[in-house]
PDB file of C-alpha atoms in Angstrom:
ATOM      1  CA  MET A   1     100.028 138.913  98.632  1.00 54.00           C
ATOM      2  CA  THR A   2      97.484 138.812  95.833  1.00 60.00           C
ATOM      3  CA  ALA A   3      95.061 135.917  95.380  1.00 54.00           C
ATOM      4  CA  ALA A   4      96.954 134.806  92.271  1.00 54.00           C
ATOM      5  CA  LYS A   5     100.286 134.750  94.139  1.00 54.00           C
ATOM      6  CA  ARG A   6      98.741 132.857  97.049  1.00 54.00           C
ATOM      7  CA  LYS A   7      97.407 130.267  94.615  1.00 53.00           C
ATOM      8  CA  ARG A   8     100.854 129.877  93.015  1.00 55.00           C
ATOM      9  CA  ALA A   9     102.487 129.539  96.444  1.00 51.00           C
ATOM     10  CA  VAL A  10     100.044 126.812  97.464  1.00 52.00           C
ATOM     11  CA  LEU A  11     100.615 125.023  94.144  1.00 52.00           C
ATOM     12  CA  ASP A  12     104.403 125.146  94.545  1.00 56.00           C
ATOM     13  CA  ASP A  13     104.152 123.815  98.111  1.00 71.00           C
ATOM     14  CA  SER A  14     101.855 121.000  97.001  1.00 74.00           C
ATOM     15  CA  TYR A  15     104.723 119.555  94.931  1.00 95.00           C
ATOM     16  CA  SER A  16     107.288 119.615  97.763  1.00 94.00           C
ATOM     17  CA  GLN A  17     106.309 116.051  98.728  1.00 95.00           C
ATOM     18  CA  PHE A  18     108.314 114.749  95.769  1.00 97.00           C
ATOM     19  CA  ASP A  19     111.512 116.210  97.240  1.00 96.00           C
ATOM     20  CA  GLN A  20     111.297 113.731 100.114  1.00 95.00           C
ATOM     21  CA  VAL A  21     111.850 110.855  97.675  1.00 96.00           C
ATOM     22  CA  ASN A  22     115.549 111.666  97.598  1.00 96.00           C
ATOM     23  CA  GLY A  23     117.526 108.425  97.600  1.00 96.00           C
ATOM     24  CA  SER A  24     117.299 107.713 101.331  1.00 95.00           C
ATOM     25  CA  HIS A  25     116.118 104.186 102.146  1.00 96.00           C
ATOM     26  CA  PRO A  26     116.333 102.207 105.422  1.00 96.00           C
ATOM     27  CA  TRP A  27     117.498  99.094 103.546  1.00 96.00           C
ATOM     28  CA  ALA A  28     120.838 100.756 102.828  1.00 94.00           C
ATOM     29  CA  GLU A  29     121.464 101.312 106.542  1.00 93.00           C
ATOM     30  CA  GLN A  30     120.034  98.066 107.891  1.00 96.00           C
ATOM     31  CA  VAL A  31     121.591  95.767 105.264  1.00 96.00           C
ATOM     32  CA  PRO A  32     124.685  97.626 104.008  1.00 93.00           C
ATOM     33  CA  GLU A  33     126.046  94.555 102.198  1.00 95.00           C
ATOM     34  CA  GLY A  34     122.742  94.251 100.340  1.00 96.00           C
ATOM     35  CA  SER A  35     123.286  97.210  98.046  1.00 96.00           C
ATOM     36  CA  ILE A  36     125.765  99.371  96.161  1.00 97.00           C
ATOM     37  CA  GLN A  37     125.566 103.136  96.584  1.00 98.00           C
ATOM     38  CA  TYR A  38     125.900 105.403  93.551  1.00 98.00           C
ATOM     39  CA  PRO A  39     126.261 109.159  93.166  1.00 98.00           C
ATOM     40  CA  VAL A  40     123.520 110.418  90.888  1.00 98.00           C
ATOM     41  CA  ARG A  41     123.222 113.353  88.518  1.00 98.00           C
ATOM     42  CA  LYS A  42     120.211 115.074  87.030  1.00 97.00           C
ATOM     43  CA  LEU A  43     119.871 114.739  83.267  1.00 96.00           C
ATOM     44  CA  LYS A  44     119.219 117.717  81.041  1.00 91.00           C
ATOM     45  CA  ASN A  45     116.470 118.057  78.434  1.00 88.00           C
ATOM     46  CA  GLY A  46     114.178 115.421  79.907  1.00 93.00           C
ATOM     47  CA  LYS A  47     110.454 115.285  79.225  1.00 95.00           C
ATOM     48  CA  VAL A  48     107.569 113.669  81.086  1.00 97.00           C
ATOM     49  CA  THR A  49     105.545 111.536  78.660  1.00 96.00           C
ATOM     50  CA  TYR A  50     103.476 109.596  81.220  1.00 97.00           C
ATOM     51  CA  PHE A  51     102.291 110.380  84.732  1.00 98.00           C
ATOM     52  CA  ASN A  52      99.882 108.381  86.873  1.00 98.00           C
ATOM     53  CA  PHE A  53      97.755 111.023  88.588  1.00 98.00           C
ATOM     54  CA  HIS A  54      95.558 108.370  90.230  1.00 97.00           C
ATOM     55  CA  LEU A  55      98.572 106.732  91.864  1.00 97.00           C
ATOM     56  CA  ALA A  56     100.126 110.070  92.860  1.00 97.00           C
ATOM     57  CA  LYS A  57      96.919 110.997  94.677  1.00 97.00           C
ATOM     58  CA  GLU A  58      96.656 107.552  96.265  1.00 96.00           C
ATOM     59  CA  MET A  59     100.203 108.029  97.556  1.00 96.00           C
ATOM     60  CA  GLU A  60      99.242 111.534  98.736  1.00 96.00           C
ATOM     61  CA  LEU A  61     102.004 113.069  96.656  1.00 97.00           C
ATOM     62  CA  LEU A  62      99.356 115.273  95.050  1.00 96.00           C
ATOM     63  CA  PRO A  63      96.226 116.800  96.586  1.00 95.00           C
ATOM     64  CA  GLU A  64      92.910 115.184  95.663  1.00 95.00           C
ATOM     65  CA  ASP A  65      91.665 118.277  93.854  1.00 95.00           C
ATOM     66  CA  HIS A  66      94.680 118.500  91.513  1.00 96.00           C
ATOM     67  CA  ALA A  67      93.672 118.454  87.854  1.00 96.00           C
ATOM     68  CA  HIS A  68      94.744 115.413  85.834  1.00 97.00           C
ATOM     69  CA  ARG A  69      96.853 117.668  83.695  1.00 97.00           C
ATOM     70  CA  LEU A  70     100.616 118.138  83.671  1.00 97.00           C
ATOM     71  CA  ASN A  71     101.678 121.743  84.185  1.00 97.00           C
ATOM     72  CA  LYS A  72     105.177 123.200  83.869  1.00 96.00           C
ATOM     73  CA  LYS A  73     105.826 123.371  87.617  1.00 96.00           C
ATOM     74  CA  LEU A  74     104.854 119.747  88.165  1.00 97.00           C
ATOM     75  CA  GLU A  75     106.898 118.571  85.191  1.00 97.00           C
ATOM     76  CA  LYS A  76     109.929 120.495  86.455  1.00 96.00           C
ATOM     77  CA  LYS A  77     109.578 118.914  89.892  1.00 97.00           C
ATOM     78  CA  LEU A  78     109.278 115.422  88.415  1.00 97.00           C
ATOM     79  CA  LEU A  79     112.333 115.900  86.216  1.00 97.00           C
ATOM     80  CA  GLN A  80     114.374 117.241  89.134  1.00 96.00           C
ATOM     81  CA  ASN A  81     113.632 114.157  91.192  1.00 96.00           C
ATOM     82  CA  PHE A  82     113.311 111.345  88.660  1.00 97.00           C
ATOM     83  CA  CYS A  83     115.230 112.236  85.476  1.00 97.00           C
ATOM     84  CA  LEU A  84     118.453 110.735  86.806  1.00 98.00           C
ATOM     85  CA  ARG A  85     121.577 108.820  85.788  1.00 98.00           C
ATOM     86  CA  ILE A  86     124.059 107.113  88.064  1.00 98.00           C
ATOM     87  CA  ILE A  87     127.764 107.849  87.958  1.00 98.00           C
ATOM     88  CA  ASN A  88     128.900 104.254  87.798  1.00 98.00           C
ATOM     89  CA  GLU A  89     132.243 102.560  88.348  1.00 98.00           C
ATOM     90  CA  TYR A  90     133.359 103.198  84.762  1.00 97.00           C
ATOM     91  CA  GLU A  91     132.881 106.951  85.048  1.00 97.00           C
ATOM     92  CA  GLN A  92     134.390 107.003  88.517  1.00 97.00           C
ATOM     93  CA  ASN A  93     137.499 105.171  87.307  1.00 97.00           C
ATOM     94  CA  GLU A  94     137.769 107.521  84.322  1.00 96.00           C
ATOM     95  CA  GLY A  95     137.568 110.546  86.599  1.00 96.00           C
ATOM     96  CA  VAL A  96     134.417 111.883  84.938  1.00 96.00           C
ATOM     97  CA  SER A  97     132.917 114.759  86.900  1.00 94.00           C
ATOM     98  CA  TYR A  98     129.833 116.924  86.586  1.00 96.00           C
ATOM     99  CA  PRO A  99     128.922 120.395  87.871  1.00 96.00           C
ATOM    100  CA  LYS A 100     127.722 120.393  91.464  1.00 95.00           C
ATOM    101  CA  THR A 101     124.427 121.880  90.310  1.00 95.00           C
ATOM    102  CA  GLN A 102     123.708 118.677  88.359  1.00 96.00           C
ATOM    103  CA  MET A 103     124.354 116.360  91.298  1.00 97.00           C
ATOM    104  CA  ARG A 104     121.771 114.990  93.695  1.00 96.00           C
ATOM    105  CA  GLU A 105     122.721 115.443  97.327  1.00 95.00           C
ATOM    106  CA  ASN A 106     122.304 111.800  98.382  1.00 97.00           C
ATOM    107  CA  THR A 107     123.608 108.593  96.901  1.00 98.00           C
ATOM    108  CA  TYR A 108     121.077 106.082  95.533  1.00 98.00           C
ATOM    109  CA  MET A 109     121.239 102.330  95.986  1.00 98.00           C
ATOM    110  CA  ALA A 110     121.157  99.413  93.592  1.00 98.00           C
ATOM    111  CA  THR A 111     120.167  96.308  95.552  1.00 97.00           C
ATOM    112  CA  ARG A 112     121.721  92.867  95.440  1.00 95.00           C
ATOM    113  CA  TYR A 113     119.468  89.843  94.999  1.00 93.00           C
ATOM    114  CA  LEU A 114     119.653  86.388  93.473  1.00 90.00           C
ATOM    115  CA  GLN A 115     119.150  86.118  89.721  1.00 81.00           C
ATOM    116  CA  LEU A 116     119.344  82.627  88.286  1.00 79.00           C
ATOM    117  CA  GLN A 117     120.842  83.800  84.986  1.00 73.00           C
ATOM    118  CA  HIS A 118     124.003  84.785  86.860  1.00 75.00           C
ATOM    119  CA  PRO A 119     126.640  82.009  86.911  1.00 76.00           C
ATOM    120  CA  ASP A 120     127.552  82.164  90.620  1.00 75.00           C
ATOM    121  CA  LYS A 121     123.906  82.096  91.818  1.00 79.00           C
ATOM    122  CA  THR A 122     124.826  83.576  95.203  1.00 82.00           C
ATOM    123  CA  GLY A 123     123.260  87.016  94.865  1.00 82.00           C
ATOM    124  CA  ARG A 124     126.534  88.813  95.545  1.00 88.00           C
ATOM    125  CA  THR A 125     127.081  89.985  91.958  1.00 90.00           C
ATOM    126  CA  SER A 126     123.489  90.163  90.751  1.00 91.00           C
ATOM    127  CA  GLY A 127     120.559  92.483  91.352  1.00 92.00           C
ATOM    128  CA  ASP A 128     119.538  95.886  90.044  1.00 94.00           C
ATOM    129  CA  GLY A 129     121.538  95.961  86.828  1.00 93.00           C
ATOM    130  CA  ARG A 130     119.904  99.083  85.404  1.00 94.00           C
ATOM    131  CA  GLY A 131     117.887 100.528  88.256  1.00 96.00           C
ATOM    132  CA  ILE A 132     118.118 102.506  91.464  1.00 98.00           C
ATOM    133  CA  TRP A 133     115.887 103.051  94.451  1.00 98.00           C
ATOM    134  CA  ASN A 134     114.600 106.608  94.583  1.00 98.00           C
ATOM    135  CA  GLY A 135     113.647 106.137  98.197  1.00 96.00           C
ATOM    136  CA  VAL A 136     110.748 105.390 100.456  1.00 95.00           C
ATOM    137  CA  TRP A 137     107.611 107.463 100.992  1.00 96.00           C
ATOM    138  CA  THR A 138     105.097 107.242 103.836  1.00 96.00           C
ATOM    139  CA  SER A 139     101.783 109.006 103.329  1.00 94.00           C
ATOM    140  CA  LYS A 140      99.929 110.811 106.104  1.00 93.00           C
ATOM    141  CA  SER A 141      97.449 107.948 106.177  1.00 94.00           C
ATOM    142  CA  GLY A 142     100.303 105.594 107.106  1.00 95.00           C
ATOM    143  CA  THR A 143     100.933 103.657 103.887  1.00 96.00           C
ATOM    144  CA  THR A 144     104.601 103.178 102.999  1.00 96.00           C
ATOM    145  CA  TRP A 145     105.727 102.991  99.383  1.00 97.00           C
ATOM    146  CA  ASP A 146     109.062 101.905  97.929  1.00 97.00           C
ATOM    147  CA  VAL A 147     109.974 103.977  94.875  1.00 97.00           C
ATOM    148  CA  SER A 148     112.478 102.810  92.269  1.00 97.00           C
ATOM    149  CA  SER A 149     113.483 103.673  88.705  1.00 96.00           C
ATOM    150  CA  ARG A 150     114.784 101.650  85.787  1.00 94.00           C
ATOM    151  CA  GLY A 151     116.977 102.707  82.894  1.00 95.00           C
ATOM    152  CA  THR A 152     119.166 104.908  85.099  1.00 97.00           C
ATOM    153  CA  GLY A 153     122.505 103.528  83.928  1.00 96.00           C
ATOM    154  CA  VAL A 154     124.405 100.255  84.147  1.00 97.00           C
ATOM    155  CA  THR A 155     125.474  99.070  87.594  1.00 97.00           C
ATOM    156  CA  ALA A 156     128.090  96.544  88.673  1.00 96.00           C
ATOM    157  CA  LEU A 157     125.249  94.038  89.155  1.00 95.00           C
ATOM    158  CA  ALA A 158     124.262  93.837  85.476  1.00 93.00           C
ATOM    159  CA  PRO A 159     124.928  90.424  83.844  1.00 90.00           C
ATOM    160  CA  GLY A 160     126.959  92.067  81.078  1.00 92.00           C
ATOM    161  CA  VAL A 161     129.283  93.791  83.537  1.00 94.00           C
ATOM    162  CA  VAL A 162     129.877  90.528  85.378  1.00 91.00           C
ATOM    163  CA  LYS A 163     130.547  88.803  82.042  1.00 90.00           C
ATOM    164  CA  ALA A 164     132.971  91.525  80.959  1.00 92.00           C
ATOM    165  CA  GLY A 165     134.841  91.360  84.241  1.00 92.00           C
ATOM    166  CA  HIS A 166     135.265  95.127  84.378  1.00 96.00           C
ATOM    167  CA  PRO A 167     133.103  98.272  84.593  1.00 95.00           C
ATOM    168  CA  LEU A 168     131.222  99.360  81.481  1.00 96.00           C
ATOM    169  CA  PRO A 169     129.890 102.746  80.391  1.00 95.00           C
ATOM    170  CA  SER A 170     126.128 103.182  80.368  1.00 95.00           C
ATOM    171  CA  GLY A 171     124.806 102.496  76.869  1.00 93.00           C
ATOM    172  CA  CYS A 172     127.362  99.780  76.069  1.00 92.00           C
ATOM    173  CA  GLU A 173     125.756  96.749  74.391  1.00 90.00           C
ATOM    174  CA  ASP A 174     128.914  94.727  73.773  1.00 90.00           C
ATOM    175  CA  TYR A 175     128.171  92.185  76.501  1.00 87.00           C
ATOM    176  CA  GLY A 176     124.459  91.550  76.126  1.00 80.00           C
ATOM    177  CA  TYR A 177     122.480  92.828  79.081  1.00 82.00           C
ATOM    178  CA  SER A 178     124.831  95.673  79.872  1.00 86.00           C
ATOM    179  CA  CYS A 179     123.538  98.990  78.530  1.00 91.00           C
ATOM    180  CA  GLY A 180     121.636 100.090  81.640  1.00 92.00           C
ATOM    181  CA  MET A 181     118.933 101.791  79.606  1.00 93.00           C
ATOM    182  CA  ALA A 182     115.190 101.184  79.121  1.00 92.00           C
ATOM    183  CA  GLU A 183     113.191 101.460  75.895  1.00 92.00           C
ATOM    184  CA  ILE A 184     110.207 103.791  76.028  1.00 94.00           C
ATOM    185  CA  ASP A 185     107.805 101.182  74.594  1.00 94.00           C
ATOM    186  CA  GLU A 186     108.842  98.817  77.382  1.00 93.00           C
ATOM    187  CA  LEU A 187     108.065 101.508  79.945  1.00 95.00           C
ATOM    188  CA  TYR A 188     104.669 102.309  78.440  1.00 96.00           C
ATOM    189  CA  SER A 189     103.812  98.604  78.427  1.00 96.00           C
ATOM    190  CA  ALA A 190     104.763  98.243  82.079  1.00 95.00           C
ATOM    191  CA  ALA A 191     102.711 101.307  82.992  1.00 96.00           C
ATOM    192  CA  ILE A 192      99.569 100.150  81.203  1.00 97.00           C
ATOM    193  CA  LEU A 193      99.719  96.489  82.232  1.00 96.00           C
ATOM    194  CA  SER A 194     100.441  97.268  85.880  1.00 96.00           C
ATOM    195  CA  GLU A 195      97.326  99.436  86.079  1.00 96.00           C
ATOM    196  CA  VAL A 196      95.251  96.761  84.340  1.00 97.00           C
ATOM    197  CA  PHE A 197      96.416  94.186  86.906  1.00 96.00           C
ATOM    198  CA  HIS A 198      95.841  96.606  89.786  1.00 96.00           C
ATOM    199  CA  ARG A 199      92.287  97.370  88.724  1.00 95.00           C
ATOM    200  CA  GLN A 200      91.595  93.653  88.402  1.00 96.00           C
ATOM    201  CA  GLY A 201      92.628  93.188  92.027  1.00 95.00           C
ATOM    202  CA  TYR A 202      96.117  91.764  91.463  1.00 96.00           C
ATOM    203  CA  HIS A 203      98.846  93.089  93.740  1.00 92.00           C
ATOM    204  CA  THR A 204     101.759  94.236  91.612  1.00 92.00           C
ATOM    205  CA  GLU A 205     104.277  97.012  91.175  1.00 94.00           C
ATOM    206  CA  ARG A 206     102.782 100.140  89.659  1.00 96.00           C
ATOM    207  CA  VAL A 207     104.267 102.888  87.508  1.00 96.00           C
ATOM    208  CA  LEU A 208     104.101 106.471  88.730  1.00 96.00           C
TER     209      LEU A 208
END
């Protein structure tokens, strides 16, 4: 093997950590009534417009000496693992199917929790209305990270779905908070503000 090929092999292997964030999460097993499981498909034609290299290295998803520059192999790996859309109840009822090559192997959970804007205020029909949990990651140094995504499609826990009384397709805005999507300016704002808070010593969620 030439030096160039060895370097490429090491680079490819250095991105394999992301494959372990694959939808599996102990919460789904320990509290089965606390979440809804969804099949998930990979979206085509995605593009990475933001990536937090500092956080990725802190999580030990990337080696310390990795350049703070997005290359094609890293972008491909990120899109494979994070450019996702759930197949929700609407699509399931309509019999919508996708090629096996587009499907992720595991299901991903949307968690139930109390949201005061929901009429019943019991937490049974509220929670992750447009998000899923990508999984859990434990670094070699022993720190455990929960990883989740937003804008991955509308779940049965969205206020608009509860208001409608029946499943809705992702992107539907007929019932208020029911589209399941996320605006890119909202995501940029969350990414920037979370890092500002973090660097000021405030504990908060961060955007990878």
